[in-house]
Amino acid sequence: MNAYLRHVVITNRWRMAAAWLFIPMAATAQDAGMTMPMPDMPSMQQMAAPASSSNDALPQAASMQSMDMSDNASHSMLLVDQLEYAHGYGGNGPMWEAEAWYGNDSNKLWLRSEGEGSRGQLDDGDIEAFWSHPVSAFWSTQLGVRHDLGIGPQRNWAAFGLEGLAPYWLELEATAYASESGRLAARLRAEYTLRFTQRWILQPEFETNLYSRDDAARYVGSGVSNAQLGLRLRYDVTRQFAPYLGIVWTRRFAATADFARMERQPVFDRQFVVGIRIWL
């Protein structure tokens, strides 16, 4: 080996020795350099969601209010189902049947009235007021009072009934009454709407009344007092207004028929009617 090569080998050995000497020192210095001051980190408690201030809650509440459903708002309706003039064996005169209600889907104030007159006087009629509450999708209970009008003393009754829509779209009402003098009574009514077209509609209606004992002052006998069947054909000029023509058969029974004979009134009556139907 010549002198030049010996010099190169010696120099490389010194460089390697120097490298082995300074590597730990550089690592120590690097470790020391990474120990940099860090900002204080918040604790978990401090990272919890801050309590909502009143100002933060307002927009959220406003957005929820805008999502409220108006499915329990109060509404009202007036239906004059029959306002007519009748011509029959027992005379001529007006007859009416009407109802009105106000309330929401859960509770309603329900008013109902019917009656008839002849020879310029009110022969028979009543007005009822109920609290109506649904018990199923198609049925409601009705609790209220009834006040009789017409000839004789005006009776007052407590009333409890059931009203709703039976299968085949048959509208039913069944109401029981108890008077202040201990009399009991009941009324059943059924009604059906038969559409020939969108405007021509036939409406059959059946009603019967029952009493627990005679009330001679009002010409009412015990048992089945009377039954009435009506057929009315109407034409809907609009949904709210419809004139109609019809015929009504009325039959009185038992003691009520006897009272009718005493007053020279027909036991069986047939009436032709003409009237209008209105709802608002």
XYZ file of N, CA and C in Angstrom:
840
model
N 0.885 -1.175 0.000
C 0.000 0.000 0.000
C 0.920 1.222 0.000
N 0.632 2.122 -0.897
C 1.467 3.313 -0.934
C 1.036 4.299 0.147
N 1.731 5.375 0.272
C 1.471 6.370 1.336
C 0.144 7.072 1.162
N -0.245 7.291 -0.105
C -1.521 8.009 -0.337
C -2.708 7.179 0.121
N -2.760 5.911 -0.218
C -3.870 5.062 0.191
C -3.933 4.940 1.705
N -2.695 4.807 2.352
C -2.686 4.716 3.831
C -3.309 5.962 4.447
N -3.042 7.133 3.825
C -3.585 8.400 4.353
C -5.131 8.431 4.230
N -5.659 7.896 3.128
C -7.125 7.901 2.938
C -7.818 6.983 3.939
N -7.226 5.808 4.169
C -7.848 4.866 5.119
C -7.872 5.450 6.516
N -6.795 6.087 6.909
C -6.719 6.663 8.264
C -7.735 7.790 8.421
N -7.853 8.569 7.340
C -8.806 9.702 7.422
C -10.256 9.200 7.574
N -10.612 8.180 6.807
C -11.979 7.620 6.914
C -12.257 7.030 8.281
N -11.238 6.396 8.902
C -11.444 5.840 10.246
C -11.720 6.952 11.250
N -10.963 8.050 11.152
C -11.215 9.178 12.059
C -12.620 9.772 11.855
N -13.049 9.846 10.602
C -14.391 10.388 10.347
C -15.486 9.486 10.937
N -15.319 8.180 10.801
C -16.293 7.260 11.367
C -16.313 7.338 12.881
N -15.147 7.469 13.485
C -15.090 7.601 14.941
C -15.767 8.862 15.405
N -15.535 9.927 14.649
C -16.190 11.196 15.023
C -17.701 11.085 14.893
N -18.132 10.372 13.847
C -19.592 10.199 13.667
C -20.216 9.421 14.830
N -19.586 8.317 15.243
C -20.100 7.530 16.364
C -20.114 8.333 17.654
N -19.193 9.298 17.776
C -19.111 10.126 18.986
C -20.226 11.173 19.031
N -20.551 11.781 17.888
C -21.502 12.911 17.877
C -22.965 12.505 17.666
N -23.245 11.267 17.245
C -24.664 10.860 17.048
C -25.469 10.920 18.341
N -24.995 10.353 19.496
C -25.788 10.472 20.752
C -25.977 11.908 21.176
N -24.961 12.745 20.968
C -25.080 14.142 21.371
C -26.154 14.850 20.534
N -26.169 14.497 19.219
C -27.201 15.127 18.367
C -28.601 14.671 18.744
N -28.716 13.378 19.098
C -30.040 12.881 19.507
C -30.510 13.541 20.777
N -29.589 13.709 21.719
C -29.937 14.386 22.974
C -30.387 15.800 22.707
N -29.629 16.463 21.817
C -29.995 17.846 21.487
C -31.350 17.899 20.792
N -31.634 16.894 19.921
C -32.926 16.879 19.223
C -34.080 16.682 20.191
N -33.818 15.699 21.196
C -34.858 15.486 22.212
C -35.108 16.742 23.002
N -33.981 17.418 23.331
C -34.150 18.660 24.089
C -34.905 19.696 23.285
N -34.712 19.718 21.978
C -35.395 20.706 21.135
C -36.871 20.438 20.994
N -37.341 19.195 21.118
C -38.766 18.879 20.987
C -39.549 19.196 22.234
N -38.805 19.414 23.316
C -39.526 19.765 24.548
C -39.910 21.222 24.469
N -40.911 21.469 23.593
C -41.367 22.829 23.386
C -42.535 23.123 24.309
N -42.601 24.322 24.777
C -43.748 24.680 25.634
C -45.057 24.579 24.858
N -46.065 23.827 25.409
C -47.370 23.638 24.786
C -48.411 24.484 25.488
N -49.408 24.989 24.737
C -50.481 25.764 25.399
C -51.328 24.856 26.293
N -51.851 25.442 27.327
C -52.686 24.673 28.257
C -53.914 24.139 27.524
N -54.156 22.810 27.622
C -55.321 22.187 27.000
C -56.485 22.204 27.981
N -57.735 22.426 27.485
C -58.885 22.413 28.403
C -59.164 21.014 28.906
N -59.628 20.940 30.131
C -59.998 19.647 30.705
C -61.283 19.148 30.071
N -61.680 17.859 30.360
C -62.906 17.301 29.816
C -64.117 18.065 30.302
N -64.017 18.518 31.589
C -65.148 19.281 32.102
C -65.308 20.583 31.346
N -64.105 21.175 31.015
C -64.175 22.436 30.295
C -64.631 22.226 28.854
N -64.426 20.997 28.305
C -64.833 20.728 26.936
C -66.301 20.344 26.827
N -67.024 20.242 27.974
C -68.444 19.908 27.913
C -69.208 21.021 27.234
N -70.358 20.660 26.634
C -71.161 21.654 25.916
C -71.591 22.749 26.862
N -71.409 23.983 26.476
C -71.823 25.077 27.348
C -73.331 25.125 27.495
N -73.763 25.576 28.648
C -75.205 25.706 28.870
C -75.777 26.719 27.906
N -76.964 26.405 27.370
C -77.583 27.286 26.391
C -78.048 28.554 27.065
N -77.621 29.613 26.533
C -78.091 30.888 27.054
C -79.478 31.159 26.520
N -80.149 32.106 27.087
C -81.514 32.428 26.644
C -81.520 32.888 25.201
N -80.467 33.584 24.795
C -80.433 34.064 23.415
C -80.249 32.922 22.430
N -79.481 31.870 22.877
C -79.294 30.723 21.997
C -80.561 29.892 21.890
N -81.402 29.853 22.967
C -82.595 29.010 22.974
C -83.713 29.584 22.125
N -83.732 30.894 21.968
C -84.840 31.505 21.241
C -84.960 31.049 19.807
N -83.861 31.034 19.015
C -84.036 30.579 17.636
C -84.505 29.139 17.563
N -83.998 28.276 18.507
C -84.406 26.878 18.477
C -85.885 26.746 18.787
N -86.356 27.508 19.812
C -87.771 27.460 20.154
C -88.628 27.981 19.022
N -88.132 29.042 18.360
C -88.915 29.591 17.255
C -89.053 28.587 16.136
N -87.941 27.850 15.864
C -88.029 26.872 14.789
C -88.981 25.741 15.139
N -89.038 25.329 16.437
C -89.962 24.277 16.832
C -91.401 24.754 16.752
N -91.628 26.026 17.116
C -92.983 26.546 17.035
C -93.475 26.552 15.600
N -92.604 26.837 14.679
C -93.021 26.871 13.277
C -93.380 25.492 12.760
N -92.931 24.434 13.496
C -93.229 23.072 13.070
C -94.490 22.519 13.721
N -95.169 23.328 14.586
C -96.384 22.852 15.235
C -97.459 22.560 14.204
N -98.288 21.498 14.452
C -99.373 21.125 13.562
C -100.675 21.731 14.080
N -101.436 22.334 13.191
C -102.717 22.942 13.574
C -103.827 21.921 13.410
N -103.666 20.762 14.060
C -104.654 19.707 13.903
C -105.633 19.662 15.058
N -105.569 20.621 15.965
C -106.496 20.636 17.084
C -107.142 22.000 17.232
N -107.215 22.713 16.138
C -107.822 24.040 16.185
C -109.336 23.903 16.287
N -109.972 24.921 16.817
C -111.431 24.925 16.955
C -112.084 25.389 15.668
N -113.179 24.745 15.342
C -113.954 25.102 14.156
C -115.428 25.111 14.530
N -116.241 25.601 13.629
C -117.676 25.666 13.888
C -118.431 25.333 12.606
N -119.693 24.947 12.782
C -120.526 24.610 11.631
C -121.993 24.772 12.001
N -122.760 25.277 11.063
C -124.212 25.377 11.202
C -124.831 24.615 10.037
N -125.668 23.632 10.343
C -126.347 22.853 9.316
C -127.846 22.917 9.556
N -128.549 23.551 8.640
C -130.018 23.517 8.636
C -130.380 22.421 7.651
N -130.541 21.216 8.173
C -130.745 20.057 7.300
C -132.124 20.079 6.659
N -133.096 20.562 7.417
C -134.462 20.639 6.877
C -135.107 21.948 7.343
N -135.448 22.769 6.399
C -136.248 23.969 6.662
C -137.321 23.965 5.581
N -138.528 23.525 5.969
C -139.494 23.140 4.940
C -140.911 23.536 5.336
N -141.766 23.457 4.332
C -143.197 23.668 4.532
C -143.894 22.363 4.183
N -144.799 21.915 5.066
C -145.414 20.599 4.916
C -146.912 20.749 4.684
N -147.435 19.864 3.837
C -148.872 19.787 3.579
C -149.306 18.348 3.836
N -150.216 18.157 4.823
C -150.627 16.805 5.179
C -152.055 16.732 5.607
N -152.487 15.549 6.088
C -153.868 15.350 6.545
C -154.171 16.228 7.761
N -153.175 16.394 8.620
C -153.416 17.118 9.858
C -153.253 18.620 9.734
N -152.983 19.131 8.549
C -152.826 20.564 8.377
C -151.530 20.905 7.658
N -151.338 22.182 7.499
C -150.136 22.677 6.829
C -149.325 23.503 7.822
N -148.023 23.521 7.613
C -147.192 24.335 8.503
C -145.720 24.080 8.289
N -144.895 24.835 9.003
C -143.440 24.694 8.853
C -142.899 23.532 9.693
N -141.786 23.002 9.265
C -141.027 22.015 10.035
C -139.545 22.345 9.873
N -138.760 21.993 10.881
C -137.315 22.253 10.789
C -136.540 21.178 11.528
N -135.317 21.047 11.127
C -134.350 20.184 11.816
C -132.969 20.781 11.555
N -132.268 21.160 12.613
C -131.001 21.874 12.454
C -130.046 21.490 13.575
N -128.769 21.693 13.317
C -127.750 21.463 14.344
C -126.564 22.380 14.084
N -125.836 22.654 15.144
C -124.644 23.494 15.054
C -123.654 23.012 16.088
N -122.369 23.144 15.791
C -121.365 22.760 16.776
C -120.167 23.692 16.692
N -119.442 23.742 17.807
C -118.199 24.508 17.881
C -117.226 23.739 18.767
N -115.989 23.613 18.299
C -114.977 22.937 19.101
C -113.893 22.334 18.241
N -113.057 21.492 18.874
C -111.962 20.836 18.167
C -112.269 19.347 18.022
N -111.251 18.579 17.635
C -111.477 17.156 17.402
C -111.821 16.405 18.679
N -111.441 16.946 19.828
C -111.642 16.221 21.084
C -112.943 16.590 21.791
N -113.315 17.853 21.741
C -114.477 18.304 22.491
C -115.254 19.336 21.667
N -116.559 19.190 21.677
C -117.415 20.112 20.933
C -118.641 20.481 21.761
N -119.094 21.708 21.595
C -120.414 22.116 22.053
C -121.370 21.877 20.894
N -122.381 21.036 21.132
C -123.263 20.590 20.051
C -124.685 21.027 20.367
N -125.299 21.758 19.459
C -126.690 22.198 19.598
C -127.533 21.528 18.524
N -128.740 21.137 18.911
C -129.611 20.434 17.984
C -131.057 20.834 18.254
N -131.840 20.982 17.197
C -133.236 21.380 17.379
C -134.093 20.811 16.249
N -135.348 20.496 16.583
C -136.323 20.066 15.583
C -137.700 20.447 16.080
N -138.635 20.534 15.151
C -139.990 20.884 15.556
C -140.897 21.056 14.364
N -142.169 21.291 14.675
C -143.160 21.494 13.620
C -144.299 22.340 14.178
N -144.986 22.983 13.251
C -146.112 23.823 13.636
C -147.231 23.721 12.619
N -148.389 24.233 12.988
C -149.537 24.267 12.084
C -150.521 25.308 12.610
N -151.337 25.791 11.722
C -152.356 26.780 12.071
C -151.754 27.948 12.854
N -150.547 28.307 12.503
C -149.916 29.479 13.104
C -149.392 29.282 14.509
N -149.235 28.059 14.959
C -148.704 27.814 16.298
C -147.661 26.690 16.264
N -146.844 26.657 17.279
C -145.826 25.615 17.397
C -146.447 24.415 18.094
N -146.589 23.302 17.387
C -147.212 22.104 17.952
C -146.250 21.308 18.822
N -145.067 21.079 18.318
C -144.115 20.237 19.057
C -142.702 20.612 18.614
N -141.777 20.479 19.533
C -140.387 20.778 19.199
C -139.498 20.679 20.414
N -138.225 20.772 20.206
C -137.273 20.754 21.321
C -135.959 21.348 20.851
N -135.160 21.706 21.830
C -133.811 22.178 21.584
C -132.882 21.464 22.561
N -131.721 21.005 22.066
C -130.793 20.221 22.881
C -129.394 20.847 22.832
N -128.681 20.718 23.921
C -127.295 21.195 24.006
C -126.454 20.078 24.600
N -125.348 19.745 23.924
C -124.518 18.616 24.337
C -123.038 19.014 24.407
N -122.335 18.307 25.279
C -120.876 18.221 25.183
C -120.584 16.923 24.439
N -119.950 17.048 23.296
C -119.684 15.894 22.450
C -118.200 15.542 22.531
N -117.939 14.243 22.757
C -116.558 13.784 22.912
C -116.388 12.471 22.142
N -115.383 12.339 21.279
C -115.215 11.104 20.497
C -114.721 9.952 21.369
N -115.252 8.758 21.078
C -114.797 7.550 21.765
C -114.140 6.578 20.796
N -114.258 6.860 19.497
C -113.578 6.068 18.476
C -113.492 6.937 17.222
N -113.004 6.342 16.158
C -112.821 7.133 14.941
C -114.145 7.607 14.357
N -115.239 6.855 14.580
C -116.512 7.190 13.944
C -117.642 7.438 14.937
N -117.366 7.393 16.238
C -118.434 7.513 17.220
C -118.075 8.518 18.295
N -119.129 9.235 18.756
C -118.950 10.234 19.817
C -120.050 10.072 20.850
N -119.708 10.312 22.094
C -120.719 10.372 23.146
C -121.196 11.807 23.291
N -122.455 11.940 23.706
C -123.031 13.266 23.868
C -123.747 13.333 25.214
N -123.367 14.298 26.014
C -123.932 14.494 27.341
C -124.455 15.920 27.432
N -125.759 16.057 27.793
C -126.297 17.412 27.826
C -127.704 17.473 28.338
N -128.466 18.419 27.813
C -129.827 18.675 28.274
C -130.737 18.877 27.064
N -132.037 18.696 27.315
C -133.055 18.929 26.289
C -134.182 19.730 26.904
N -134.706 20.646 26.137
C -135.832 21.460 26.581
C -136.943 21.349 25.547
N -138.130 20.923 26.013
C -139.262 20.738 25.100
C -139.960 22.071 24.830
N -140.461 22.185 23.599
C -141.228 23.357 23.179
C -142.593 22.878 22.695
N -143.490 23.801 22.448
C -144.774 23.458 21.858
C -145.912 23.423 22.842
N -146.968 22.688 22.466
C -148.187 22.622 23.270
C -147.911 21.884 24.582
N -148.500 22.414 25.660
C -148.355 21.763 26.959
C -147.167 22.311 27.739
N -146.967 21.765 28.942
C -145.852 22.235 29.780
C -144.505 21.922 29.126
N -143.569 22.793 29.355
C -142.248 22.635 28.753
C -141.363 21.820 29.692
N -141.062 20.616 29.275
C -140.266 19.696 30.096
C -138.775 19.933 29.877
N -138.011 19.596 30.922
C -136.548 19.627 30.843
C -136.008 18.215 31.100
N -135.026 17.839 30.338
C -134.480 16.485 30.414
C -132.948 16.541 30.486
N -132.390 15.611 31.246
C -130.961 15.321 31.114
C -130.806 14.301 29.994
N -129.769 14.420 29.215
C -129.643 13.591 28.009
C -128.252 12.985 27.918
N -128.228 11.733 27.467
C -126.968 11.063 27.169
C -127.158 10.257 25.893
N -126.241 10.425 24.953
C -126.427 9.751 23.677
C -125.137 9.332 23.017
N -125.343 8.632 21.931
C -124.240 8.139 21.108
C -124.562 8.506 19.672
N -123.594 9.068 18.998
C -123.808 9.514 17.622
C -122.613 9.115 16.783
N -122.882 8.628 15.555
C -121.748 8.236 14.737
C -122.147 7.668 13.396
N -121.163 7.084 12.755
C -121.326 6.545 11.407
C -121.152 5.034 11.455
N -122.245 4.313 11.145
C -122.222 2.851 11.150
C -121.708 2.349 9.802
N -121.429 1.041 9.695
C -121.034 0.481 8.398
C -122.060 0.794 7.312
N -121.603 0.853 6.091
C -122.403 1.221 4.917
C -122.859 2.680 4.983
N -122.090 3.525 5.710
C -122.304 4.968 5.741
C -123.690 5.328 6.263
N -124.163 4.604 7.248
C -125.449 4.885 7.879
C -125.200 5.749 9.113
N -125.768 6.951 9.112
C -125.604 7.865 10.243
C -126.652 7.548 11.302
N -126.195 7.341 12.539
C -127.083 6.934 13.619
C -126.978 7.887 14.809
N -128.107 8.072 15.474
C -128.155 8.801 16.739
C -129.046 8.016 17.688
N -128.588 7.796 18.897
C -129.383 7.146 19.934
C -129.200 7.939 21.220
N -130.315 8.488 21.733
C -130.233 9.361 22.906
C -131.250 8.928 23.943
N -130.823 8.855 25.191
C -131.702 8.543 26.320
C -131.882 9.803 27.163
N -133.112 9.932 27.723
C -133.446 11.145 28.479
C -134.038 10.762 29.832
N -133.803 11.626 30.804
C -134.417 11.497 32.132
C -134.899 12.879 32.559
N -136.216 12.973 32.843
C -136.765 14.291 33.174
C -136.650 14.558 34.668
N -136.953 15.780 35.035
C -136.890 16.173 36.441
C -137.989 15.513 37.256
N -139.070 15.046 36.602
C -140.157 14.376 37.316
C -140.013 12.855 37.317
N -138.903 12.346 36.822
C -138.660 10.913 36.842
C -139.056 10.181 35.573
N -139.556 10.886 34.576
C -139.891 10.234 33.308
C -138.612 9.880 32.546
N -138.731 8.813 31.791
C -137.626 8.402 30.916
C -138.106 8.417 29.469
N -137.185 8.632 28.583
C -137.523 8.664 27.154
C -136.297 8.278 26.349
N -136.531 7.993 25.082
C -135.425 7.648 24.179
C -135.805 8.066 22.765
N -134.806 8.370 21.995
C -135.012 8.745 20.586
C -133.947 8.053 19.741
N -134.402 7.446 18.677
C -133.499 6.798 17.727
C -133.688 7.435 16.362
N -132.587 7.679 15.707
C -132.661 8.309 14.386
C -131.597 7.696 13.486
N -132.008 7.438 12.252
C -131.080 6.901 11.251
C -131.247 7.681 9.956
N -130.150 7.900 9.289
C -130.171 8.701 8.064
C -129.153 8.152 7.086
N -129.503 8.218 5.822
C -128.605 7.700 4.786
C -128.582 8.680 3.615
N -127.434 8.801 2.995
C -127.280 9.698 1.844
C -126.985 8.861 0.610
N -127.917 8.914 -0.340
C -127.774 8.137 -1.577
C -127.564 9.105 -2.740
N -126.383 9.046 -3.334
C -126.041 9.975 -4.424
C -126.319 9.329 -5.777
N -127.246 9.973 -6.526
C -127.456 9.547 -7.907
C -126.394 10.160 -8.814
N -126.127 11.458 -8.589
C -125.036 12.151 -9.264
C -124.345 12.996 -8.197
N -123.442 13.852 -8.633
C -122.782 14.738 -7.681
C -123.742 15.786 -7.128
N -124.887 16.008 -7.814
C -125.820 17.053 -7.365
C -127.184 16.494 -6.940
N -127.636 15.400 -7.550
C -128.932 14.826 -7.195
C -128.726 13.786 -6.097
N -129.370 14.050 -4.946
C -129.130 13.228 -3.755
C -130.466 12.891 -3.099
N -130.675 11.623 -2.814
C -131.856 11.171 -2.084
C -131.447 10.888 -0.636
N -132.246 11.423 0.289
C -131.892 11.286 1.704
C -133.052 10.654 2.479
N -133.040 9.347 2.704
C -134.026 8.721 3.587
C -133.668 8.991 5.054
N -134.717 9.134 5.870
C -134.502 9.390 7.309
C -135.608 8.700 8.097
N -135.203 8.061 9.191
C -136.167 7.386 10.060
C -135.936 7.848 11.496
N -137.069 8.081 12.210
C -136.963 8.503 13.618
C -138.111 7.916 14.406
N -137.834 7.499 15.631
C -138.875 7.017 16.534
C -138.592 7.504 17.949
N -139.675 7.701 18.726
C -139.570 8.196 20.102
C -140.286 7.243 21.044
N -139.722 7.044 22.223
C -140.276 6.153 23.238
C -140.329 6.893 24.576
N -141.372 6.567 25.375
C -141.525 7.190 26.688
C -141.873 6.121 27.719
N -141.479 6.370 28.959
C -141.704 5.379 30.013
C -143.112 5.434 30.560
N -143.779 6.590 30.479
C -145.153 6.705 30.990
C -145.872 7.849 30.288
N -147.198 7.858 30.467
C -148.022 8.845 29.773
C -147.734 10.262 30.274
N -147.854 11.183 29.337
C -147.795 12.606 29.663
C -148.962 13.258 28.926
N -150.161 13.220 29.559
C -151.379 13.684 28.897
C -151.316 15.168 28.565
N -150.587 15.924 29.351
C -150.511 17.362 29.104
C -149.807 17.668 27.776
N -148.975 16.732 27.318
C -148.276 16.935 26.042
C -148.745 15.923 24.989
N -149.810 15.197 25.276
C -150.402 14.235 24.333
C -149.399 13.150 23.935
N -148.691 12.679 24.915
C -147.684 11.640 24.673
C -148.015 10.443 25.540
N -148.035 9.247 24.935
C -148.315 8.033 25.675
C -147.059 7.215 25.909
N -147.206 6.236 26.819
C -146.046 5.393 27.134
C -145.784 4.407 26.000
N -144.601 3.846 25.993
C -144.208 2.912 24.941
C -143.693 3.664 23.716
N -143.820 2.982 22.580
C -143.409 3.642 21.329
C -144.432 4.719 21.008
N -144.044 5.948 21.037
C -144.967 7.059 20.844
C -145.288 7.279 19.373
N -144.255 7.366 18.552
C -144.481 7.596 17.127
C -143.266 7.113 16.334
N -143.451 7.029 15.033
C -142.367 6.696 14.112
C -142.570 7.519 12.848
N -141.485 7.944 12.278
C -141.565 8.823 11.112
C -140.523 8.409 10.086
N -140.964 8.314 8.841
C -140.065 7.992 7.737
C -140.181 9.077 6.679
N -139.071 9.635 6.282
C -139.073 10.697 5.281
C -138.130 10.391 4.126
N -138.538 10.826 2.937
C -137.688 10.729 1.751
C -137.603 12.117 1.131
N -136.394 12.614 0.985
C -136.199 13.962 0.444
C -135.171 13.888 -0.682
N -135.581 14.415 -1.828
C -134.703 14.451 -2.993
C -134.259 15.895 -3.195
N -132.975 16.110 -3.101
C -132.467 17.481 -3.199
C -131.504 17.627 -4.377
N -131.341 18.885 -4.752
C -130.403 19.223 -5.816
C -129.411 20.232 -5.254
N -128.128 19.865 -5.214
C -127.104 20.748 -4.661
C -126.735 21.823 -5.677
N -127.348 23.001 -5.533
C -126.945 24.135 -6.380
C -125.494 24.473 -6.092
N -125.164 24.549 -4.813
C -123.785 24.588 -4.337
C -123.709 23.598 -3.185
N -122.503 23.413 -2.651
C -122.389 22.511 -1.508
C -123.134 23.046 -0.298
N -123.308 24.377 -0.240
C -123.924 24.988 0.937
C -125.423 25.202 0.784
N -125.947 25.063 -0.412
C -127.357 25.387 -0.619
C -127.990 24.346 -1.539
N -129.131 23.787 -1.079
C -129.797 22.764 -1.873
C -131.304 22.800 -1.608
N -132.130 23.087 -2.594
C -133.590 22.946 -2.445
C -133.980 21.473 -2.605
N -135.127 21.108 -2.061
C -135.535 19.709 -2.143
C -137.058 19.581 -2.111
N -137.514 18.419 -2.542
C -138.904 17.993 -2.443
C -138.912 16.652 -1.706
N -140.021 16.379 -1.003
C -140.040 15.119 -0.284
C -141.411 14.721 0.179
N -141.451 13.568 0.805
C -142.679 13.035 1.379
C -142.334 12.408 2.738
N -143.227 12.600 3.705
C -142.989 12.128 5.080
C -144.220 11.363 5.555
N -143.982 10.166 6.088
C -145.058 9.364 6.688
C -144.839 9.346 8.206
N -145.926 9.627 8.929
C -145.860 9.626 10.400
C -146.955 8.722 10.947
N -146.581 7.866 11.894
C -147.528 6.952 12.530
C -147.422 7.086 14.038
N -148.585 7.303 14.677
C -148.641 7.380 16.144
C -149.155 6.054 16.681
N -148.694 5.686 17.852
C -149.003 4.373 18.408
C -149.603 4.500 19.804
N -150.359 3.444 20.188
C -150.837 3.243 21.560
C -151.528 4.489 22.121
N -151.135 4.872 23.337
C -151.812 5.985 24.002
C -151.621 7.300 23.254
N -150.488 7.432 22.585
C -150.283 8.653 21.798
C -151.305 8.740 20.659
N -151.637 7.597 20.052
C -152.674 7.578 19.018
C -154.030 7.944 19.614
N -154.303 7.478 20.842
C -155.568 7.842 21.502
C -155.646 9.345 21.738
N -154.566 9.915 22.177
C -154.556 11.385 22.377
C -154.791 12.102 21.049
N -154.232 11.595 19.980
C -154.429 12.218 18.671
C -155.897 12.152 18.247
N -156.543 11.015 18.470
C -157.962 10.883 18.116
C -158.804 11.861 18.939
N -158.481 12.023 20.213
C -159.214 12.961 21.051
C -159.078 14.388 20.527
N -157.943 14.709 19.951
C -157.720 16.065 19.423
C -158.090 16.170 17.954
N -158.736 15.110 17.424
C -159.129 15.078 16.011
C -157.943 15.262 15.077
N -156.855 14.638 15.473
C -155.660 14.621 14.638
C -155.508 13.212 14.051
N -154.949 13.102 12.853
C -154.794 11.772 12.249
C -153.762 10.926 12.987
N -154.090 9.646 13.127
C -153.114 8.709 13.696
C -151.990 8.447 12.692
N -152.389 8.353 11.447
C -151.393 8.205 10.385
C -151.468 9.449 9.492
N -150.326 10.035 9.217
C -150.286 11.252 8.403
C -149.275 11.084 7.279
N -149.654 11.655 6.124
C -148.733 11.709 4.991
C -148.567 13.170 4.591
N -147.350 13.621 4.551
C -147.090 15.028 4.272
C -146.162 15.166 3.062
N -146.528 16.098 2.178
C -145.609 16.502 1.119
C -144.849 17.728 1.617
N -143.564 17.732 1.381
C -142.737 18.821 1.910
C -141.913 19.432 0.781
N -141.638 20.714 0.930
C -140.727 21.431 0.041
C -139.869 22.331 0.934
N -138.577 22.336 0.693
C -137.717 23.106 1.588
C -136.325 23.325 1.032
N -135.479 23.807 1.881
C -134.085 24.053 1.520
C -133.172 23.483 2.605
N -131.972 23.164 2.166
C -130.921 22.684 3.071
C -129.737 23.630 2.955
N -129.240 24.104 4.103
C -128.160 25.092 4.121
C -127.129 24.666 5.152
N -125.850 24.836 4.838
C -124.839 24.714 5.891
C -123.775 25.785 5.694
N -123.262 26.264 6.809
C -122.271 27.350 6.817
C -121.054 26.937 7.614
